[in-house]
Amino acid sequence: MRRTERATPKLVRARLGRVGGDGVPRLRRLVAVAAAVIGGLMLDAATPSLGWWPLAFPAVALVAAAVWHQRARWGFALGAIAGAAFWMPHISWLTLYLGPVPWAALCAVMIAWFGLFGLAAAVASRGLARVRRLDGHPVRLALVQAATVAALWMLREQLQGAVPYGGFAWGRLATTQADGPILQAVSWLGFAGLSAVIALAGVLPIALALAPRIPAVSGTGSRGGSRGARARRSMAGAAVSLAILVALALVPAAVLEQTGSLRVGAVQGNSKSGIFDDREAGGVIRDHFAATEEMLDELEAEGESVDVIVWPENSAEFSAPDNLLRSQRLAKLAERAGAPIVVGTILANDDGTYSNSSVVWAPDGPTGARYDKRYPVPFAEYMPNRPFFHAIVPDLVDLVQLEYAPGTRPAALDVETRAGEVSAGIAICFDIIFDPQAVQLASDGAEVIFAQTNNADFGRTDESAQQLAIARTRAVEMGRAVVNDSTVGTSAIVAPDGRDLATLTPFTRDAMVAEVPLVSGATPALRFGAAVATAITAVGVLGLATGVAALVRARRSERSAIPRTDPPA
């Protein structure tokens, strides 16, 4: 009798599911691991510096195929594997000066988010295959599964850009298309919406290929159908995905009202401005004085001028308004140029904190216009939970000596130029990667964006190219020109449609000049982007909840189907 009691549940489970016990097709584990690894690596290759943007679509497809219909724990593991294959090379630039510990810590957080996505996608896809209303309708099921998983991908990107410590909104699908034909769509869909569409285009062929063909709870028949049927469904899905992408490529960027134009000169001092660079005080600002004077020499020789000059983040070093000699020299330079100079400097606050700031110099000195960086970088510009982390890595924690406070001032500065008063939006370094900053810039009336940055800590790695890709995508999303100005590169002036108006060779002292449009208003992406992201999130959450509920019901049905044997009297 005991043998019967132990054997019966196994027999019943075998009858209820022909593949892995639940009757839905999935990749074998070794194949799934390979798909996760290759998908993650391809996703990195789709981003700068390689920038092979077409790889983003098969990358998503491979990651989705790896986790499709998997058990929850295995889905988490495969998601984490894909995340490791992507994030570890993608942000390897973090090791250049700071070593492996910060890189490993940030990778661990990002990999965990990928793992949670893998878990959610596995549970949702497997659970939805057990929903009775979708049973026996592979196309309908595949569409629901694909929409859910694409939404979950976008949700992962949104969450990693907010949690923990303000998040890290890097490595998003939308930025893989910075040089691709569907970039213009970001002005309508926003970063979140474009990421979701790219994810859907990658997931849909997988969903159709792995959709069960017969009722998921019947327990009979061939669940997946022939290989030919799967291939035909997959090809149909690929055709639909291609049609979606072609349609997006044909849609022009949203155009805003142009209110004027501005001739901008942006300076790249090629300074020793990294954390561990061997430099003397005043060296960074001297490099930018020299580069600006060389630019003015060329302009004067050609009989030309600029309306405003932009310097990068930290270019004026510490407390520039309080340093009389530097302040006077900046004022004289502005007088010579006949144009204000927007510089980056570190300012002390009354409460003992510091601000990474942008201030404006006119011929008569600083104008009082000031922007403070809204998104200081944790573990670099401030140290969260300092006592805790100091106990773990005291040497690294001690490197963060100043506590930068998040800015609360308006994101746009009023700058008086010979072209009139211009509202210049400011985004300092990683400010540019956060969606709320883009919305705030438009709300504060920015007509052009000055994205000042200091990439010196990352040397000749991919970081500066990745950041420029984000800035390019942001320019199109906002419908505004972006002046991406770095201490060492990569520096470029980007038009509202994503074209380069001017570029500089990294690690050279130089300046670039371009005429940029001034615009007003907000693109559909800025007006409705948050609502689009919320709606897509609702799709993902609802699909996941439906899948979980279906799995719970199926498990209860399995338990009730197991025959019970009364114990002997």
Coordinates of C-alpha atoms in Angstrom, one line a residue:
M1 CA 0.0 0.0 0.0
R2 CA 2.8 2.4 0.8
R3 CA 4.3 1.8 -2.7
T4 CA 1.0 2.7 -4.3
E5 CA 0.7 5.9 -2.2
R6 CA 4.2 7.1 -3.3
A7 CA 3.9 6.1 -6.9
T8 CA 0.5 7.4 -7.7
P9 CA 1.3 11.2 -7.5
K10 CA 4.2 10.7 -10.0
L11 CA 1.9 8.9 -12.4
V12 CA -0.8 11.5 -12.1
R13 CA 1.7 14.4 -12.7
A14 CA 3.1 12.6 -15.7
R15 CA -0.4 12.4 -17.2
L16 CA -1.1 16.0 -16.5
G17 CA 2.0 17.3 -18.2
R18 CA 4.0 15.8 -21.1
V19 CA 6.9 18.4 -21.0
G20 CA 8.6 19.0 -17.7
G21 CA 5.4 18.0 -15.9
D22 CA 3.3 20.9 -17.1
G23 CA 3.0 20.2 -20.8
V24 CA 4.3 23.4 -22.2
P25 CA 7.3 23.6 -24.6
R26 CA 10.5 25.2 -23.5
L27 CA 14.2 25.1 -24.3
R28 CA 16.4 22.4 -22.8
R29 CA 18.4 23.7 -20.0
L30 CA 21.8 23.7 -21.7
V31 CA 20.3 25.3 -24.8
A32 CA 18.5 27.9 -22.6
V33 CA 21.8 28.8 -20.9
A34 CA 23.5 29.2 -24.2
A35 CA 20.6 31.4 -25.4
A36 CA 20.8 33.5 -22.3
V37 CA 24.6 34.1 -22.6
I38 CA 24.5 34.8 -26.4
G39 CA 21.5 37.1 -25.9
G40 CA 23.2 39.1 -23.2
L41 CA 26.4 39.5 -25.2
M42 CA 24.5 40.5 -28.3
L43 CA 22.6 43.1 -26.4
D44 CA 26.0 44.6 -25.3
A45 CA 27.2 44.6 -28.9
A46 CA 24.1 46.5 -29.9
T47 CA 25.3 49.4 -27.8
P48 CA 28.3 51.7 -28.3
S49 CA 31.1 51.5 -28.9
L50 CA 30.3 48.7 -31.3
G51 CA 26.8 50.0 -31.8
W52 CA 25.5 47.1 -33.9
W53 CA 21.9 48.2 -33.3
P54 CA 20.2 45.4 -35.4
L55 CA 21.4 42.9 -32.8
A56 CA 19.1 44.3 -30.2
F57 CA 16.1 42.4 -31.7
P58 CA 17.6 38.9 -31.8
A59 CA 19.2 39.6 -28.4
V60 CA 15.8 40.1 -26.8
A61 CA 14.5 37.1 -28.7
L62 CA 17.2 34.8 -27.3
V63 CA 16.8 36.1 -23.7
A64 CA 13.0 35.6 -24.0
A65 CA 13.5 32.1 -25.5
A66 CA 15.7 31.1 -22.6
V67 CA 13.2 31.9 -19.9
W68 CA 10.0 31.0 -21.8
H69 CA 7.8 28.6 -19.9
Q70 CA 10.6 27.8 -17.4
R71 CA 10.0 27.1 -13.7
A72 CA 10.3 30.2 -11.5
R73 CA 13.7 29.4 -10.0
W74 CA 15.2 28.4 -13.3
G75 CA 13.7 31.5 -14.9
F76 CA 15.5 33.6 -12.3
A77 CA 18.8 31.8 -12.9
L78 CA 18.5 32.2 -16.7
G79 CA 17.6 35.9 -16.4
A80 CA 20.6 36.4 -14.1
I81 CA 22.9 34.6 -16.6
A82 CA 21.6 36.9 -19.4
G83 CA 22.1 39.9 -17.1
A84 CA 25.6 38.9 -16.3
A85 CA 26.5 38.4 -20.0
F86 CA 25.2 41.9 -20.7
W87 CA 26.1 44.0 -17.7
M88 CA 29.6 42.7 -16.9
P89 CA 31.1 43.8 -20.2
H90 CA 28.7 46.7 -20.6
I91 CA 29.9 48.6 -17.6
S92 CA 33.4 47.3 -17.4
W93 CA 34.6 50.9 -17.7
L94 CA 33.8 51.2 -14.0
T95 CA 37.0 49.2 -13.2
L96 CA 39.4 51.6 -14.9
Y97 CA 40.2 53.7 -11.8
L98 CA 38.0 52.3 -9.1
G99 CA 38.9 48.6 -9.5
P100 CA 36.6 45.5 -9.4
V101 CA 34.6 46.1 -6.2
P102 CA 32.3 49.0 -7.3
W103 CA 31.9 47.2 -10.7
A104 CA 31.0 43.9 -9.1
A105 CA 28.6 45.6 -6.7
L106 CA 26.7 47.5 -9.4
C107 CA 26.7 44.4 -11.7
A108 CA 25.2 42.4 -8.8
V109 CA 22.3 44.8 -8.5
M110 CA 21.7 45.0 -12.2
I111 CA 22.0 41.2 -12.6
A112 CA 19.4 40.8 -9.8
W113 CA 17.0 43.0 -11.7
F114 CA 17.5 40.8 -14.8
G115 CA 17.0 37.7 -12.6
L116 CA 13.7 39.1 -11.4
F117 CA 12.7 39.8 -14.9
G118 CA 13.5 36.2 -15.9
L119 CA 11.5 34.9 -13.0
A120 CA 8.5 37.1 -13.8
A121 CA 8.7 36.3 -17.6
A122 CA 9.0 32.6 -16.9
V123 CA 6.0 32.5 -14.5
A124 CA 3.9 34.7 -16.7
S125 CA 4.5 32.8 -19.9
R126 CA 4.0 29.4 -18.3
G127 CA 0.9 30.5 -16.3
L128 CA -0.8 32.2 -19.3
A129 CA -0.4 28.9 -21.2
R130 CA -2.7 27.4 -18.5
V131 CA -5.5 30.0 -18.9
R132 CA -8.6 28.3 -20.1
R133 CA -9.8 31.1 -22.3
L134 CA -6.5 31.0 -24.2
D135 CA -6.4 27.2 -24.3
G136 CA -6.3 25.9 -27.9
H137 CA -5.7 29.3 -29.4
P138 CA -1.9 29.5 -29.9
V139 CA -1.9 32.8 -31.8
R140 CA -4.1 34.6 -29.2
L141 CA -2.0 33.0 -26.4
A142 CA 1.2 34.1 -28.0
L143 CA 0.0 37.7 -28.4
V144 CA -0.9 37.9 -24.7
Q145 CA 2.3 36.3 -23.6
A146 CA 4.4 38.5 -25.9
A147 CA 2.7 41.7 -24.7
T148 CA 3.1 40.7 -21.1
V149 CA 6.8 39.8 -21.3
A150 CA 7.6 42.9 -23.4
A151 CA 5.9 45.0 -20.7
L152 CA 7.9 43.2 -18.0
W153 CA 11.1 44.0 -19.8
M154 CA 10.2 47.7 -19.8
L155 CA 9.1 47.5 -16.2
R156 CA 12.5 46.1 -15.3
E157 CA 14.2 49.1 -17.0
Q158 CA 11.9 51.5 -15.1
L159 CA 12.6 49.9 -11.7
Q160 CA 16.4 49.6 -12.2
G161 CA 16.3 53.3 -13.0
A162 CA 14.7 54.1 -9.6
V163 CA 15.9 51.5 -7.0
P164 CA 18.1 51.4 -5.1
Y165 CA 19.5 54.9 -4.2
G166 CA 17.8 56.6 -7.2
G167 CA 18.6 53.7 -9.6
F168 CA 20.8 53.4 -12.6
A169 CA 18.9 54.2 -15.8
W170 CA 21.6 52.8 -18.1
G171 CA 21.6 50.0 -20.7
R172 CA 18.0 50.6 -21.9
L173 CA 16.8 49.1 -25.2
A174 CA 15.8 52.5 -26.6
T175 CA 19.4 53.7 -26.6
T176 CA 20.5 50.8 -28.8
Q177 CA 18.7 52.6 -31.6
A178 CA 20.6 55.9 -31.3
D179 CA 22.0 55.3 -34.7
G180 CA 19.2 53.2 -36.0
P181 CA 16.3 54.0 -38.4
I182 CA 13.6 53.9 -35.7
L183 CA 15.2 56.5 -33.4
Q184 CA 12.6 59.1 -34.5
A185 CA 9.9 57.0 -32.8
V186 CA 11.2 58.0 -29.4
S187 CA 9.8 61.5 -29.8
W188 CA 6.3 59.8 -29.8
L189 CA 6.8 56.9 -27.5
G190 CA 9.5 58.0 -25.1
F191 CA 12.3 55.9 -23.8
A192 CA 10.0 53.5 -22.0
G193 CA 7.5 53.1 -24.9
L194 CA 10.3 52.5 -27.5
S195 CA 12.0 49.9 -25.2
A196 CA 8.6 48.1 -24.9
V197 CA 8.1 48.1 -28.7
I198 CA 11.6 46.8 -29.3
A199 CA 11.1 44.1 -26.7
L200 CA 7.7 43.1 -28.3
A201 CA 9.4 42.9 -31.7
G202 CA 12.0 40.5 -30.3
V203 CA 9.6 38.4 -28.2
L204 CA 6.7 37.9 -30.6
P205 CA 8.4 35.3 -32.9
I206 CA 9.5 33.3 -29.8
A207 CA 6.0 33.4 -28.3
L208 CA 4.5 32.1 -31.5
A209 CA 7.2 29.4 -31.9
L210 CA 6.7 28.1 -28.4
A211 CA 2.9 28.4 -28.1
P212 CA 1.2 25.1 -27.2
R213 CA -1.1 24.0 -30.0
I214 CA -3.8 22.1 -28.1
P215 CA -5.6 22.7 -24.8
A216 CA -3.0 23.1 -22.0
V217 CA -5.1 21.0 -19.5
S218 CA -6.4 18.2 -21.7
G219 CA -3.4 16.0 -21.0
T220 CA -3.5 14.4 -24.5
G221 CA -2.1 14.9 -27.9
S222 CA 0.9 16.7 -29.2
R223 CA 1.3 19.9 -27.2
G224 CA 3.6 21.8 -29.5
G225 CA 2.6 20.7 -32.9
S226 CA 5.1 19.9 -35.7
R227 CA 8.3 21.6 -36.2
G228 CA 7.0 22.9 -39.5
A229 CA 4.0 24.5 -37.8
R230 CA 6.3 26.1 -35.2
A231 CA 8.6 27.4 -37.9
R232 CA 5.6 28.9 -39.8
R233 CA 4.3 30.6 -36.7
S234 CA 7.7 31.9 -35.9
M235 CA 8.2 33.3 -39.4
A236 CA 4.8 34.9 -39.2
G237 CA 5.8 36.5 -35.9
A238 CA 9.0 37.8 -37.4
A239 CA 7.1 39.3 -40.3
V240 CA 4.7 41.1 -38.0
S241 CA 7.7 42.4 -35.9
L242 CA 9.4 43.6 -39.1
A243 CA 6.3 45.3 -40.2
I244 CA 6.0 47.1 -36.9
L245 CA 9.6 48.3 -37.1
V246 CA 9.2 49.4 -40.7
A247 CA 6.2 51.4 -39.7
L248 CA 8.1 53.1 -36.9
A249 CA 11.0 53.9 -39.3
L250 CA 8.6 55.7 -41.6
V251 CA 7.1 57.9 -38.9
P252 CA 9.0 61.3 -38.8
A253 CA 10.0 62.8 -35.5
A254 CA 7.6 65.0 -33.7
V255 CA 8.4 68.6 -34.6
L256 CA 8.2 71.5 -32.1
E257 CA 7.8 75.2 -32.8
Q258 CA 11.1 76.8 -33.5
T259 CA 11.4 80.2 -31.8
G260 CA 14.9 81.2 -33.0
S261 CA 18.4 79.9 -33.3
L262 CA 21.6 80.1 -31.2
R263 CA 25.2 79.9 -32.2
V264 CA 26.9 77.8 -29.5
G265 CA 30.6 77.2 -28.9
A266 CA 31.4 74.2 -26.7
V267 CA 34.9 73.7 -25.3
Q268 CA 36.7 70.4 -24.6
G269 CA 39.8 71.2 -22.5
N270 CA 41.2 67.6 -22.5
S271 CA 42.0 68.1 -18.8
K272 CA 43.5 65.8 -16.3
S273 CA 40.2 65.8 -14.4
G274 CA 39.8 62.2 -13.2
I275 CA 39.8 61.3 -9.5
F276 CA 43.3 59.9 -9.5
D277 CA 44.8 62.1 -12.2
D278 CA 48.1 63.7 -11.2
R279 CA 47.4 67.4 -11.6
E280 CA 47.9 70.7 -9.8
A281 CA 45.2 73.0 -8.5
G282 CA 44.0 75.2 -11.3
G283 CA 45.1 72.9 -14.1
V284 CA 41.6 72.0 -15.3
I285 CA 40.4 75.6 -15.6
R286 CA 43.6 76.6 -17.3
D287 CA 43.1 74.0 -20.0
H288 CA 39.6 75.3 -20.7
F289 CA 40.8 78.9 -20.7
A290 CA 43.4 77.9 -23.3
A291 CA 40.9 76.0 -25.5
T292 CA 38.4 78.9 -25.3
E293 CA 41.0 81.5 -26.3
E294 CA 42.1 79.3 -29.2
M295 CA 38.5 79.0 -30.4
L296 CA 38.1 82.8 -30.2
D297 CA 41.3 83.3 -32.1
E298 CA 39.9 81.2 -35.0
L299 CA 36.5 82.9 -34.9
E300 CA 38.0 86.4 -34.9
A301 CA 40.3 85.5 -37.8
E302 CA 37.2 84.4 -39.8
G303 CA 35.1 87.3 -38.7
E304 CA 32.7 85.1 -36.8
S305 CA 31.3 84.9 -33.3
V306 CA 29.2 82.8 -31.0
D307 CA 26.2 83.7 -28.8
V308 CA 27.1 81.5 -25.8
I309 CA 30.0 79.4 -24.7
V310 CA 29.6 76.1 -22.8
W311 CA 32.2 74.5 -20.6
P312 CA 31.9 70.9 -19.2
E313 CA 31.2 69.7 -15.8
N314 CA 33.8 70.6 -13.1
S315 CA 35.7 72.7 -15.7
A316 CA 36.0 75.7 -13.3
E317 CA 36.9 73.5 -10.4
F318 CA 36.0 74.5 -6.8
S319 CA 34.0 77.6 -5.8
A320 CA 34.7 79.6 -9.0
P321 CA 32.5 82.6 -8.0
D322 CA 34.5 83.0 -4.8
N323 CA 37.9 82.9 -6.5
L324 CA 38.5 86.5 -7.5
L325 CA 41.3 85.9 -10.1
R326 CA 39.4 83.1 -11.9
S327 CA 36.1 85.1 -11.8
Q328 CA 37.8 88.1 -13.3
R329 CA 39.4 86.1 -16.0
L330 CA 36.1 84.4 -16.9
A331 CA 34.5 87.8 -17.1
K332 CA 37.2 89.2 -19.4
L333 CA 36.9 86.1 -21.6
A334 CA 33.1 86.6 -21.8
E335 CA 33.7 90.3 -22.7
R336 CA 36.1 89.3 -25.4
A337 CA 33.7 86.8 -26.8
G338 CA 30.7 89.1 -26.4
A339 CA 28.9 86.0 -25.1
P340 CA 28.2 84.5 -21.7
I341 CA 30.0 81.4 -20.5
V342 CA 28.2 78.5 -18.8
V343 CA 30.7 76.7 -16.6
G344 CA 30.7 73.7 -14.3
T345 CA 31.9 74.2 -10.7
I346 CA 31.7 72.7 -7.2
L347 CA 29.9 74.9 -4.7
A348 CA 29.7 74.6 -0.9
N349 CA 26.3 74.8 0.7
D350 CA 25.5 76.4 4.1
D351 CA 24.6 73.0 5.6
G352 CA 28.0 71.5 4.9
T353 CA 27.0 69.6 1.8
Y354 CA 28.2 70.5 -1.7
S355 CA 26.5 70.9 -5.1
N356 CA 27.8 69.9 -8.5
S357 CA 26.6 73.1 -10.3
S358 CA 26.5 75.1 -13.4
V359 CA 26.8 78.9 -13.3
V360 CA 26.9 81.7 -15.9
W361 CA 29.5 84.4 -16.4
A362 CA 28.8 87.6 -18.2
P363 CA 31.3 90.4 -19.0
D364 CA 30.5 92.0 -15.6
G365 CA 30.9 88.7 -13.6
P366 CA 28.7 85.8 -12.5
T367 CA 25.1 86.5 -13.2
G368 CA 23.7 84.6 -10.2
A369 CA 22.0 82.0 -12.5
R370 CA 22.7 78.6 -11.1
Y371 CA 21.7 75.0 -11.6
D372 CA 22.6 72.2 -9.2
K373 CA 22.8 68.6 -10.3
R374 CA 19.6 66.8 -9.5
Y375 CA 20.9 63.3 -9.6
P376 CA 24.2 63.0 -7.8
V377 CA 25.8 59.6 -8.2
P378 CA 25.7 57.3 -5.1
F379 CA 29.1 55.9 -4.0
A380 CA 30.8 58.6 -6.1
E381 CA 29.3 62.0 -5.3
Y382 CA 27.8 61.0 -2.0
M383 CA 28.0 57.9 0.2
P384 CA 24.7 56.3 1.3
N385 CA 24.8 54.4 4.6
R386 CA 28.4 55.4 5.1
P387 CA 29.0 53.5 8.4
F388 CA 27.8 50.3 6.9
F389 CA 29.8 50.4 3.7
H390 CA 32.8 51.8 5.5
A391 CA 32.9 48.6 7.6
I392 CA 33.1 46.6 4.4
V393 CA 35.4 48.6 2.1
P394 CA 36.9 51.4 4.1
D395 CA 39.5 52.5 1.6
L396 CA 36.9 52.9 -1.2
V397 CA 34.4 54.7 1.0
D398 CA 37.1 57.1 2.2
L399 CA 37.6 58.2 -1.4
V400 CA 34.1 59.8 -1.3
Q401 CA 35.0 62.8 0.9
L402 CA 32.4 65.3 -0.2
E403 CA 28.6 64.8 0.2
Y404 CA 26.8 66.2 -2.8
A405 CA 23.2 67.2 -2.2
P406 CA 20.5 66.7 -5.0
G407 CA 19.6 70.0 -6.6
T408 CA 16.2 71.6 -6.2
R409 CA 16.6 74.7 -8.4
P410 CA 14.9 75.0 -11.8
A411 CA 16.5 72.8 -14.5
A412 CA 16.7 75.8 -17.0
L413 CA 18.7 78.9 -16.7
D414 CA 17.9 82.3 -18.3
V415 CA 21.0 83.3 -20.2
E416 CA 21.3 86.8 -21.8
T417 CA 22.8 86.5 -25.3
R418 CA 23.1 88.7 -28.3
A419 CA 20.3 86.5 -29.7
G420 CA 18.1 87.6 -26.8
E421 CA 17.3 85.8 -23.5
V422 CA 17.6 82.1 -23.9
S423 CA 16.2 79.4 -21.6
A424 CA 19.0 76.9 -21.4
G425 CA 18.2 73.5 -19.9
I426 CA 21.1 72.0 -17.9
A427 CA 21.8 68.3 -17.4
I428 CA 25.0 67.5 -15.6
C429 CA 26.6 64.2 -16.4
F430 CA 24.2 61.4 -15.4
D431 CA 21.2 63.8 -15.2
I432 CA 20.7 63.1 -18.9
I433 CA 19.8 59.4 -18.3
F434 CA 16.8 60.0 -16.1
D435 CA 13.3 60.5 -17.6
P436 CA 12.0 62.9 -14.9
Q437 CA 14.9 65.3 -15.7
A438 CA 13.7 65.4 -19.3
V439 CA 10.2 66.2 -18.2
Q440 CA 11.5 68.9 -15.8
L441 CA 13.6 70.5 -18.5
A442 CA 10.6 70.9 -20.8
S443 CA 8.4 72.1 -17.9
D444 CA 10.9 74.7 -16.9
G445 CA 10.9 76.0 -20.5
A446 CA 14.2 74.8 -21.8
E447 CA 14.8 75.8 -25.5
V448 CA 18.1 74.0 -25.8
I449 CA 19.9 71.5 -23.6
F450 CA 23.5 71.9 -22.3
A451 CA 24.6 68.4 -21.2
Q452 CA 27.9 69.1 -19.3
T453 CA 29.9 66.1 -18.3
N454 CA 33.3 64.9 -17.1
N455 CA 34.2 61.4 -18.5
A456 CA 37.8 61.5 -17.5
D457 CA 37.4 58.8 -14.9
F458 CA 36.5 56.3 -17.6
G459 CA 39.4 57.0 -20.0
R460 CA 39.1 55.5 -23.5
T461 CA 36.4 53.0 -22.6
D462 CA 32.9 52.7 -24.0
E463 CA 31.3 54.9 -21.3
S464 CA 31.5 58.2 -23.1
A465 CA 30.1 56.7 -26.3
Q466 CA 27.3 55.1 -24.4
Q467 CA 26.5 58.4 -22.7
L468 CA 26.5 60.2 -26.0
A469 CA 24.1 57.6 -27.4
I470 CA 21.8 58.4 -24.4
A471 CA 22.1 62.1 -25.0
R472 CA 21.3 61.6 -28.8
T473 CA 18.2 59.6 -28.0
R474 CA 17.2 62.2 -25.4
A475 CA 17.6 65.0 -28.0
V476 CA 15.1 63.3 -30.3
E477 CA 12.7 62.5 -27.4
M478 CA 12.7 66.1 -26.3
G479 CA 12.8 67.6 -29.7
R480 CA 15.7 69.9 -28.7
A481 CA 19.3 70.3 -29.6
V482 CA 21.7 68.8 -27.0
V483 CA 25.2 70.2 -26.5
N484 CA 27.0 67.1 -25.0
D485 CA 30.2 68.7 -23.8
S486 CA 32.9 66.7 -22.0
T487 CA 36.2 67.5 -20.4
V488 CA 37.9 64.8 -22.5
G489 CA 35.1 63.5 -24.9
T490 CA 33.1 62.2 -26.4
S491 CA 31.7 65.7 -27.2
A492 CA 29.1 66.5 -29.9
I493 CA 26.3 68.9 -30.7
V494 CA 23.2 66.9 -31.6
A495 CA 20.3 68.3 -33.6
P496 CA 16.7 67.6 -32.5
D497 CA 16.5 64.9 -35.1
G498 CA 19.6 63.1 -33.8
R499 CA 22.1 64.3 -36.4
D500 CA 25.5 65.5 -35.4
L501 CA 25.9 69.2 -36.0
A502 CA 29.5 69.2 -34.7
T503 CA 31.8 66.6 -33.1
L504 CA 35.2 66.6 -31.4
T505 CA 37.9 64.0 -31.3
P506 CA 38.2 62.5 -27.8
F507 CA 41.3 63.4 -25.8
T508 CA 42.2 66.5 -27.8
R509 CA 42.0 70.1 -26.7
D510 CA 39.5 71.7 -29.1
A511 CA 36.2 73.5 -29.4
M512 CA 33.1 73.0 -31.6
V513 CA 30.7 75.6 -33.0
A514 CA 27.2 75.0 -34.4
E515 CA 24.0 76.9 -35.0
V516 CA 21.2 75.1 -33.1
P517 CA 17.4 75.7 -33.2
L518 CA 15.6 77.1 -30.2
V519 CA 12.3 75.4 -29.6
S520 CA 9.3 75.5 -27.3
G521 CA 6.6 73.1 -26.3
A522 CA 6.7 69.4 -25.5
T523 CA 6.8 66.3 -27.7
P524 CA 4.1 63.6 -27.4
A525 CA 6.8 61.6 -25.6
L526 CA 7.1 64.2 -22.9
R527 CA 3.4 64.9 -22.6
F528 CA 2.2 61.3 -22.5
G529 CA 5.4 59.3 -21.8
A530 CA 4.5 58.7 -18.2
A531 CA 1.0 57.6 -19.1
V532 CA 2.3 55.2 -21.8
A533 CA 4.8 53.7 -19.3
T534 CA 2.0 53.3 -16.7
A535 CA -0.3 51.6 -19.3
I536 CA 2.5 49.2 -20.4
T537 CA 3.3 48.5 -16.7
A538 CA -0.4 47.6 -16.2
V539 CA -0.3 45.1 -19.1
G540 CA 2.8 43.4 -17.5
V541 CA 1.4 43.3 -14.0
L542 CA -2.0 42.1 -15.2
G543 CA -0.5 39.4 -17.4
L544 CA 1.8 38.3 -14.6
A545 CA -1.1 38.2 -12.1
T546 CA -3.2 36.2 -14.5
G547 CA -0.4 33.7 -15.1
V548 CA 0.2 33.3 -11.3
A549 CA -3.5 32.7 -10.7
A550 CA -3.7 30.1 -13.5
L551 CA -0.7 28.3 -12.0
V552 CA -2.3 28.3 -8.6
R553 CA -5.5 26.9 -10.0
A554 CA -3.7 24.2 -12.0
R555 CA -1.7 23.1 -8.9
R556 CA -5.0 22.8 -6.9
S557 CA -6.5 20.8 -9.7
E558 CA -3.5 18.5 -9.7
R559 CA -3.8 17.9 -6.0
S560 CA -7.5 17.3 -6.2
A561 CA -6.9 14.8 -9.0
I562 CA -4.5 12.7 -6.9
P563 CA -6.4 9.6 -5.6
R564 CA -6.2 9.2 -1.9
T565 CA -5.9 5.9 -0.2
D566 CA -7.4 5.6 3.3
P567 CA -5.0 4.1 5.8
P568 CA -5.7 0.6 7.0
A569 CA -7.9 0.4 10.0

